[in-house]
Amino acid sequence: MRTPPRVLTVAGSDSGGGAGIQADLKTMLALGTHGMSVLTAVTAQNSLGVQGAWELPAEAVRRQFRSVVDDIGVQAVKTGMLATAELVETVADLLDGLTVPVVVDPVGVSKHGDPLLAPEALEVVRTALLPKATVATPNLDEVAQLTGVRVETEADLPRAAEAVLAHGPRWVLVKGGHLKDGDTAVDLLTDGTARHLLRAPRHDNRHTHGTGCTLASAIAAGLAKGRSVPEAVAEAKDYVTGAIAAGFALGGGIGPVDHGWRLSGDA
């Protein structure tokens, strides 16, 4: 019996099921990998926003990680919401012992603008977590948070990428989905030498909750399968573009992307 590639997500829970651990595991399953989880925080969250957030003790995070890694093993790791400086430091220390690819999604705020990372944790993300990343996947707000560089047009993407790379990740994917210019969503992937612009059509669909978690998890799934970073990112971009196009209304606010869009009869 074949054992699928194993991917570990270290992130917070979204009780509404659109982002966080829930989105990560759905993505990993849809892409043919076995998803496992280390829960860092619990949120009360729905389509309207985050109504509450409670981080777990560092020891609970440490024991979950060791429980999975020491017995089952992993072929890629994705990090998401880490909430506090102590949890960022804990996760960075745990990643020290691994030799597998790591995708760091430096989650700072939710889709609705709710803070998900303590201000004092930013410096720890810069100095302890980003250097562990095979790929870092900040959106434009997170680039500004981490580096102070503000991206207004596509021409600003290389400068933003350089600023993130200065903190140590091997590759950075600057997500340009929030740019207003043009009718395509453009992301820049670079390691400081190679440069890949990834374009996809913009879809007129407001139900995009979970896009960042989904993209980072899809990249981790690709890396676990042995794809190169450019291959994994390109495949993940295609997957999340389809998930955005199929995003659906849920509750009274912003609905989720459809993680199972390839599995439905409409795919």
mmCIF file of C-alpha atoms in Angstrom:
data_model
loop_
_atom_site.group_PDB
_atom_site.id
_atom_site.type_symbol
_atom_site.label_atom_id
_atom_site.label_comp_id
_atom_site.label_asym_id
_atom_site.label_seq_id
_atom_site.Cartn_x
_atom_site.Cartn_y
_atom_site.Cartn_z
ATOM 1 C CA MET A 1 0.000 0.000 0.000
ATOM 2 C CA ARG A 2 1.403 3.376 -1.018
ATOM 3 C CA THR A 3 1.967 5.957 1.711
ATOM 4 C CA PRO A 4 1.239 9.473 0.399
ATOM 5 C CA PRO A 5 3.712 12.304 0.952
ATOM 6 C CA ARG A 6 3.302 13.731 4.453
ATOM 7 C CA VAL A 7 2.897 17.466 5.047
ATOM 8 C CA LEU A 8 2.714 19.154 8.438
ATOM 9 C CA THR A 9 0.924 22.444 9.028
ATOM 10 C CA VAL A 10 1.776 24.504 12.117
ATOM 11 C CA ALA A 11 -0.977 27.094 12.337
ATOM 12 C CA GLY A 12 -4.131 28.355 14.008
ATOM 13 C CA SER A 13 -7.656 27.011 13.758
ATOM 14 C CA ASP A 14 -10.464 28.745 11.842
ATOM 15 C CA SER A 15 -13.780 27.652 13.316
ATOM 16 C CA GLY A 16 -15.513 28.732 10.102
ATOM 17 C CA GLY A 17 -13.452 26.232 8.094
ATOM 18 C CA GLY A 18 -12.259 28.645 5.412
ATOM 19 C CA ALA A 19 -8.679 29.365 6.471
ATOM 20 C CA GLY A 20 -6.048 28.184 8.951
ATOM 21 C CA ILE A 21 -5.564 24.522 9.819
ATOM 22 C CA GLN A 22 -8.856 23.592 8.199
ATOM 23 C CA ALA A 23 -7.934 25.123 4.831
ATOM 24 C CA ASP A 24 -4.455 23.603 5.035
ATOM 25 C CA LEU A 25 -5.699 20.056 5.572
ATOM 26 C CA LYS A 26 -8.335 20.349 2.838
ATOM 27 C CA THR A 27 -5.694 21.592 0.406
ATOM 28 C CA MET A 28 -3.252 18.834 1.303
ATOM 29 C CA LEU A 29 -5.924 16.174 0.795
ATOM 30 C CA ALA A 30 -7.045 17.671 -2.519
ATOM 31 C CA LEU A 31 -3.446 17.574 -3.766
ATOM 32 C CA GLY A 32 -2.817 13.952 -2.864
ATOM 33 C CA THR A 33 -0.806 14.322 0.325
ATOM 34 C CA HIS A 34 -1.408 13.324 3.929
ATOM 35 C CA GLY A 35 -1.906 16.421 6.057
ATOM 36 C CA MET A 36 -0.980 16.576 9.743
ATOM 37 C CA SER A 37 -1.326 19.472 12.148
ATOM 38 C CA VAL A 38 0.224 21.298 15.050
ATOM 39 C CA LEU A 39 -2.351 23.678 16.469
ATOM 40 C CA THR A 40 -0.928 26.996 17.698
ATOM 41 C CA ALA A 41 -4.098 28.956 18.443
ATOM 42 C CA VAL A 42 -7.861 28.672 18.478
ATOM 43 C CA THR A 43 -9.973 31.399 16.905
ATOM 44 C CA ALA A 44 -13.675 32.144 17.017
ATOM 45 C CA GLN A 45 -14.025 33.063 13.372
ATOM 46 C CA ASN A 46 -16.672 33.200 10.674
ATOM 47 C CA SER A 47 -17.345 34.914 7.347
ATOM 48 C CA LEU A 48 -17.594 38.300 9.087
ATOM 49 C CA GLY A 49 -14.277 38.291 10.934
ATOM 50 C CA VAL A 50 -12.437 37.039 14.014
ATOM 51 C CA GLN A 51 -14.407 37.347 17.217
ATOM 52 C CA GLY A 52 -11.715 35.949 19.507
ATOM 53 C CA ALA A 53 -8.295 34.265 19.522
ATOM 54 C CA TRP A 54 -6.497 32.191 22.161
ATOM 55 C CA GLU A 55 -2.953 30.899 21.670
ATOM 56 C CA LEU A 56 -1.884 27.520 23.021
ATOM 57 C CA PRO A 57 0.993 27.083 25.488
ATOM 58 C CA ALA A 58 4.399 26.634 23.892
ATOM 59 C CA GLU A 59 4.728 23.194 25.481
ATOM 60 C CA ALA A 60 1.497 22.046 23.790
ATOM 61 C CA VAL A 61 2.898 23.162 20.434
ATOM 62 C CA ARG A 62 6.227 21.469 21.130
ATOM 63 C CA ARG A 63 4.629 18.164 22.107
ATOM 64 C CA GLN A 64 2.310 18.095 19.083
ATOM 65 C CA PHE A 65 5.271 18.692 16.783
ATOM 66 C CA ARG A 66 7.479 16.044 18.346
ATOM 67 C CA SER A 67 4.595 13.548 18.459
ATOM 68 C CA VAL A 68 4.068 13.790 14.715
ATOM 69 C CA VAL A 69 7.635 14.228 13.497
ATOM 70 C CA ASP A 70 9.244 11.578 15.689
ATOM 71 C CA ASP A 71 6.751 8.857 14.792
ATOM 72 C CA ILE A 72 5.180 9.596 11.412
ATOM 73 C CA GLY A 73 7.803 11.839 9.834
ATOM 74 C CA VAL A 74 7.279 14.717 7.420
ATOM 75 C CA GLN A 75 8.375 15.622 3.917
ATOM 76 C CA ALA A 76 7.426 19.310 4.086
ATOM 77 C CA VAL A 77 6.239 21.800 6.700
ATOM 78 C CA LYS A 78 4.034 24.858 6.339
ATOM 79 C CA THR A 79 3.717 27.505 9.058
ATOM 80 C CA GLY A 80 0.828 29.941 9.379
ATOM 81 C CA MET A 81 -0.616 31.821 12.349
ATOM 82 C CA LEU A 82 1.883 31.708 15.226
ATOM 83 C CA ALA A 83 0.319 34.483 17.322
ATOM 84 C CA THR A 84 3.078 35.359 19.813
ATOM 85 C CA ALA A 85 6.822 35.871 20.006
ATOM 86 C CA GLU A 86 7.154 32.832 22.276
ATOM 87 C CA LEU A 87 5.372 30.591 19.765
ATOM 88 C CA VAL A 88 7.420 31.937 16.860
ATOM 89 C CA GLU A 89 10.623 31.178 18.795
ATOM 90 C CA THR A 90 9.325 27.716 19.736
ATOM 91 C CA VAL A 91 8.466 26.809 16.148
ATOM 92 C CA ALA A 92 11.751 28.195 14.808
ATOM 93 C CA ASP A 93 13.648 26.036 17.318
ATOM 94 C CA LEU A 94 11.655 22.948 16.322
ATOM 95 C CA LEU A 95 12.376 23.550 12.635
ATOM 96 C CA ASP A 96 16.115 23.578 13.386
ATOM 97 C CA GLY A 97 16.111 19.811 13.599
ATOM 98 C CA LEU A 98 14.518 19.227 10.179
ATOM 99 C CA THR A 99 16.066 18.927 6.734
ATOM 100 C CA VAL A 100 12.788 19.067 4.763
ATOM 101 C CA PRO A 101 11.386 22.087 2.859
ATOM 102 C CA VAL A 102 9.619 24.710 4.968
ATOM 103 C CA VAL A 103 7.008 27.137 3.641
ATOM 104 C CA VAL A 104 6.547 30.178 5.888
ATOM 105 C CA ASP A 105 3.315 32.103 5.486
ATOM 106 C CA PRO A 106 4.024 35.088 7.787
ATOM 107 C CA VAL A 107 0.420 35.594 8.834
ATOM 108 C CA GLY A 108 -0.081 39.029 10.373
ATOM 109 C CA VAL A 109 -3.749 39.872 9.863
ATOM 110 C CA SER A 110 -6.890 38.047 8.805
ATOM 111 C CA LYS A 111 -8.788 38.616 5.553
ATOM 112 C CA HIS A 112 -10.988 41.034 7.506
ATOM 113 C CA GLY A 113 -8.086 43.010 8.977
ATOM 114 C CA ASP A 114 -8.084 41.375 12.404
ATOM 115 C CA PRO A 115 -4.569 41.118 13.943
ATOM 116 C CA LEU A 116 -3.268 37.540 14.260
ATOM 117 C CA LEU A 117 0.327 38.271 15.295
ATOM 118 C CA ALA A 118 1.463 40.255 18.324
ATOM 119 C CA PRO A 119 3.501 43.346 17.319
ATOM 120 C CA GLU A 120 6.457 42.223 19.430
ATOM 121 C CA ALA A 121 6.591 38.947 17.469
ATOM 122 C CA LEU A 122 7.512 40.659 14.198
ATOM 123 C CA GLU A 123 11.201 40.893 15.006
ATOM 124 C CA VAL A 124 11.297 37.212 15.941
ATOM 125 C CA VAL A 125 9.681 36.343 12.603
ATOM 126 C CA ARG A 126 12.401 38.368 10.853
ATOM 127 C CA THR A 127 15.364 36.988 12.764
ATOM 128 C CA ALA A 128 14.348 33.440 13.759
ATOM 129 C CA LEU A 129 11.635 32.159 11.414
ATOM 130 C CA LEU A 130 12.313 33.599 7.968
ATOM 131 C CA PRO A 131 15.883 32.223 7.888
ATOM 132 C CA LYS A 132 14.351 28.716 8.206
ATOM 133 C CA ALA A 133 12.121 29.191 5.147
ATOM 134 C CA THR A 134 12.638 27.407 1.874
ATOM 135 C CA VAL A 135 9.884 29.695 0.583
ATOM 136 C CA ALA A 136 8.303 32.686 2.318
ATOM 137 C CA THR A 137 4.889 33.755 0.991
ATOM 138 C CA PRO A 138 4.018 37.262 2.235
ATOM 139 C CA ASN A 139 1.183 39.295 0.782
ATOM 140 C CA LEU A 140 1.663 43.016 0.263
ATOM 141 C CA ASP A 141 0.458 43.975 3.747
ATOM 142 C CA GLU A 142 2.826 41.436 5.301
ATOM 143 C CA VAL A 143 5.728 42.730 3.196
ATOM 144 C CA ALA A 144 5.039 46.203 4.563
ATOM 145 C CA GLN A 145 4.794 44.834 8.120
ATOM 146 C CA LEU A 146 8.073 42.946 7.870
ATOM 147 C CA THR A 147 10.187 45.337 5.803
ATOM 148 C CA GLY A 148 8.489 48.728 5.592
ATOM 149 C CA VAL A 149 8.417 48.441 1.776
ATOM 150 C CA ARG A 150 5.058 49.385 0.293
ATOM 151 C CA VAL A 151 4.088 47.979 -3.087
ATOM 152 C CA GLU A 152 1.842 50.159 -5.236
ATOM 153 C CA THR A 153 2.508 48.724 -8.704
ATOM 154 C CA GLU A 154 3.971 45.624 -10.298
ATOM 155 C CA ALA A 155 7.247 47.501 -10.750
ATOM 156 C CA ASP A 156 7.639 47.589 -6.948
ATOM 157 C CA LEU A 157 7.596 43.792 -6.568
ATOM 158 C CA PRO A 158 11.366 43.202 -7.069
ATOM 159 C CA ARG A 159 12.266 45.756 -4.391
ATOM 160 C CA ALA A 160 9.809 44.134 -1.997
ATOM 161 C CA ALA A 161 11.229 40.684 -2.707
ATOM 162 C CA GLU A 162 14.785 41.869 -2.077
ATOM 163 C CA ALA A 163 13.747 43.318 1.265
ATOM 164 C CA VAL A 164 12.213 40.010 2.370
ATOM 165 C CA LEU A 165 15.169 37.966 1.077
ATOM 166 C CA ALA A 166 17.449 40.087 3.243
ATOM 167 C CA HIS A 167 15.927 38.286 6.251
ATOM 168 C CA GLY A 168 17.169 34.894 5.077
ATOM 169 C CA PRO A 169 14.584 32.775 3.218
ATOM 170 C CA ARG A 170 15.959 30.865 0.224
ATOM 171 C CA TRP A 171 13.042 31.961 -1.970
ATOM 172 C CA VAL A 172 10.302 34.530 -1.572
ATOM 173 C CA LEU A 173 6.926 34.633 -3.284
ATOM 174 C CA VAL A 174 5.537 38.160 -3.057
ATOM 175 C CA LYS A 175 1.805 37.833 -3.647
ATOM 176 C CA GLY A 176 0.465 40.707 -5.718
ATOM 177 C CA GLY A 177 -3.202 39.809 -5.606
ATOM 178 C CA HIS A 178 -4.058 43.052 -3.810
ATOM 179 C CA LEU A 179 -2.579 45.216 -6.572
ATOM 180 C CA LYS A 180 -5.226 47.260 -8.320
ATOM 181 C CA ASP A 181 -3.501 47.709 -11.670
ATOM 182 C CA GLY A 182 -4.221 45.305 -14.522
ATOM 183 C CA ASP A 183 -6.692 42.487 -15.048
ATOM 184 C CA THR A 184 -4.330 39.734 -13.897
ATOM 185 C CA ALA A 185 -3.128 38.738 -10.443
ATOM 186 C CA VAL A 186 0.663 38.744 -10.567
ATOM 187 C CA ASP A 187 3.074 37.223 -8.043
ATOM 188 C CA LEU A 188 6.852 37.389 -8.062
ATOM 189 C CA LEU A 189 8.933 34.350 -7.103
ATOM 190 C CA THR A 190 12.677 34.874 -6.735
ATOM 191 C CA ASP A 191 15.738 33.622 -4.904
ATOM 192 C CA GLY A 192 17.632 36.809 -5.702
ATOM 193 C CA THR A 193 18.959 35.407 -8.975
ATOM 194 C CA ALA A 194 16.195 33.579 -10.817
ATOM 195 C CA ARG A 195 12.991 35.556 -11.236
ATOM 196 C CA HIS A 196 9.566 34.159 -12.131
ATOM 197 C CA LEU A 197 6.452 36.292 -12.685
ATOM 198 C CA LEU A 198 3.311 34.232 -12.272
ATOM 199 C CA ARG A 199 0.131 35.638 -13.745
ATOM 200 C CA ALA A 200 -3.440 34.453 -13.491
ATOM 201 C CA PRO A 201 -6.750 36.043 -14.507
ATOM 202 C CA ARG A 202 -8.587 37.970 -11.832
ATOM 203 C CA HIS A 203 -11.968 36.444 -11.023
ATOM 204 C CA ASP A 204 -14.922 38.616 -10.111
ATOM 205 C CA ASN A 205 -15.635 36.718 -6.914
ATOM 206 C CA ARG A 206 -15.526 38.265 -3.453
ATOM 207 C CA HIS A 207 -15.456 34.885 -1.704
ATOM 208 C CA THR A 208 -11.707 34.538 -1.238
ATOM 209 C CA HIS A 209 -11.336 33.627 2.439
ATOM 210 C CA GLY A 210 -8.330 31.352 2.936
ATOM 211 C CA THR A 211 -6.340 32.165 -0.191
ATOM 212 C CA GLY A 212 -3.016 32.701 1.600
ATOM 213 C CA CYS A 213 -3.266 29.538 3.703
ATOM 214 C CA THR A 214 -4.353 27.551 0.665
ATOM 215 C CA LEU A 215 -1.511 28.778 -1.538
ATOM 216 C CA ALA A 216 1.183 28.115 1.067
ATOM 217 C CA SER A 217 -0.197 24.652 1.789
ATOM 218 C CA ALA A 218 -0.357 23.835 -1.913
ATOM 219 C CA ILE A 219 3.302 24.847 -2.282
ATOM 220 C CA ALA A 220 4.228 22.622 0.668
ATOM 221 C CA ALA A 221 2.312 19.727 -0.910
ATOM 222 C CA GLY A 222 4.239 20.174 -4.148
ATOM 223 C CA LEU A 223 7.575 20.285 -2.348
ATOM 224 C CA ALA A 224 6.664 17.128 -0.418
ATOM 225 C CA LYS A 225 6.129 15.415 -3.773
ATOM 226 C CA GLY A 226 9.659 16.353 -4.818
ATOM 227 C CA ARG A 227 8.833 19.299 -7.050
ATOM 228 C CA SER A 228 11.358 22.115 -7.399
ATOM 229 C CA VAL A 229 10.380 25.430 -5.823
ATOM 230 C CA PRO A 230 9.392 27.044 -9.167
ATOM 231 C CA GLU A 231 7.382 23.949 -10.141
ATOM 232 C CA ALA A 232 5.634 23.725 -6.770
ATOM 233 C CA VAL A 233 4.760 27.422 -6.785
ATOM 234 C CA ALA A 234 3.439 27.363 -10.368
ATOM 235 C CA GLU A 235 1.249 24.328 -9.626
ATOM 236 C CA ALA A 236 0.018 25.924 -6.396
ATOM 237 C CA LYS A 237 -0.840 29.150 -8.235
ATOM 238 C CA ASP A 238 -2.947 27.177 -10.724
ATOM 239 C CA TYR A 239 -4.719 25.347 -7.900
ATOM 240 C CA VAL A 240 -5.542 28.440 -5.859
ATOM 241 C CA THR A 241 -6.703 30.331 -8.958
ATOM 242 C CA GLY A 242 -9.254 27.595 -9.599
ATOM 243 C CA ALA A 243 -10.245 27.593 -5.927
ATOM 244 C CA ILE A 244 -10.839 31.350 -6.040
ATOM 245 C CA ALA A 245 -12.943 31.056 -9.187
ATOM 246 C CA ALA A 246 -15.098 28.446 -7.425
ATOM 247 C CA GLY A 247 -15.288 30.300 -4.081
ATOM 248 C CA PHE A 248 -18.781 30.274 -2.629
ATOM 249 C CA ALA A 249 -21.016 32.321 -0.335
ATOM 250 C CA LEU A 250 -21.119 31.186 3.273
ATOM 251 C CA GLY A 251 -22.640 33.179 6.115
ATOM 252 C CA GLY A 252 -23.159 36.895 5.833
ATOM 253 C CA GLY A 253 -19.675 38.001 4.798
ATOM 254 C CA ILE A 254 -16.749 36.722 2.736
ATOM 255 C CA GLY A 255 -17.062 33.050 1.868
ATOM 256 C CA PRO A 256 -14.193 30.587 1.393
ATOM 257 C CA VAL A 257 -12.365 29.443 -1.691
ATOM 258 C CA ASP A 258 -13.399 25.968 -2.821
ATOM 259 C CA HIS A 259 -10.605 23.565 -1.903
ATOM 260 C CA GLY A 260 -12.336 20.675 -3.633
ATOM 261 C CA TRP A 261 -12.992 22.402 -6.953
ATOM 262 C CA ARG A 262 -11.047 19.772 -8.893
ATOM 263 C CA LEU A 263 -13.065 17.000 -7.288
ATOM 264 C CA SER A 264 -16.478 18.350 -8.220
ATOM 265 C CA GLY A 265 -18.358 17.781 -11.445
ATOM 266 C CA ASP A 266 -17.829 21.455 -12.316
ATOM 267 C CA ALA A 267 -14.023 21.208 -12.392
#
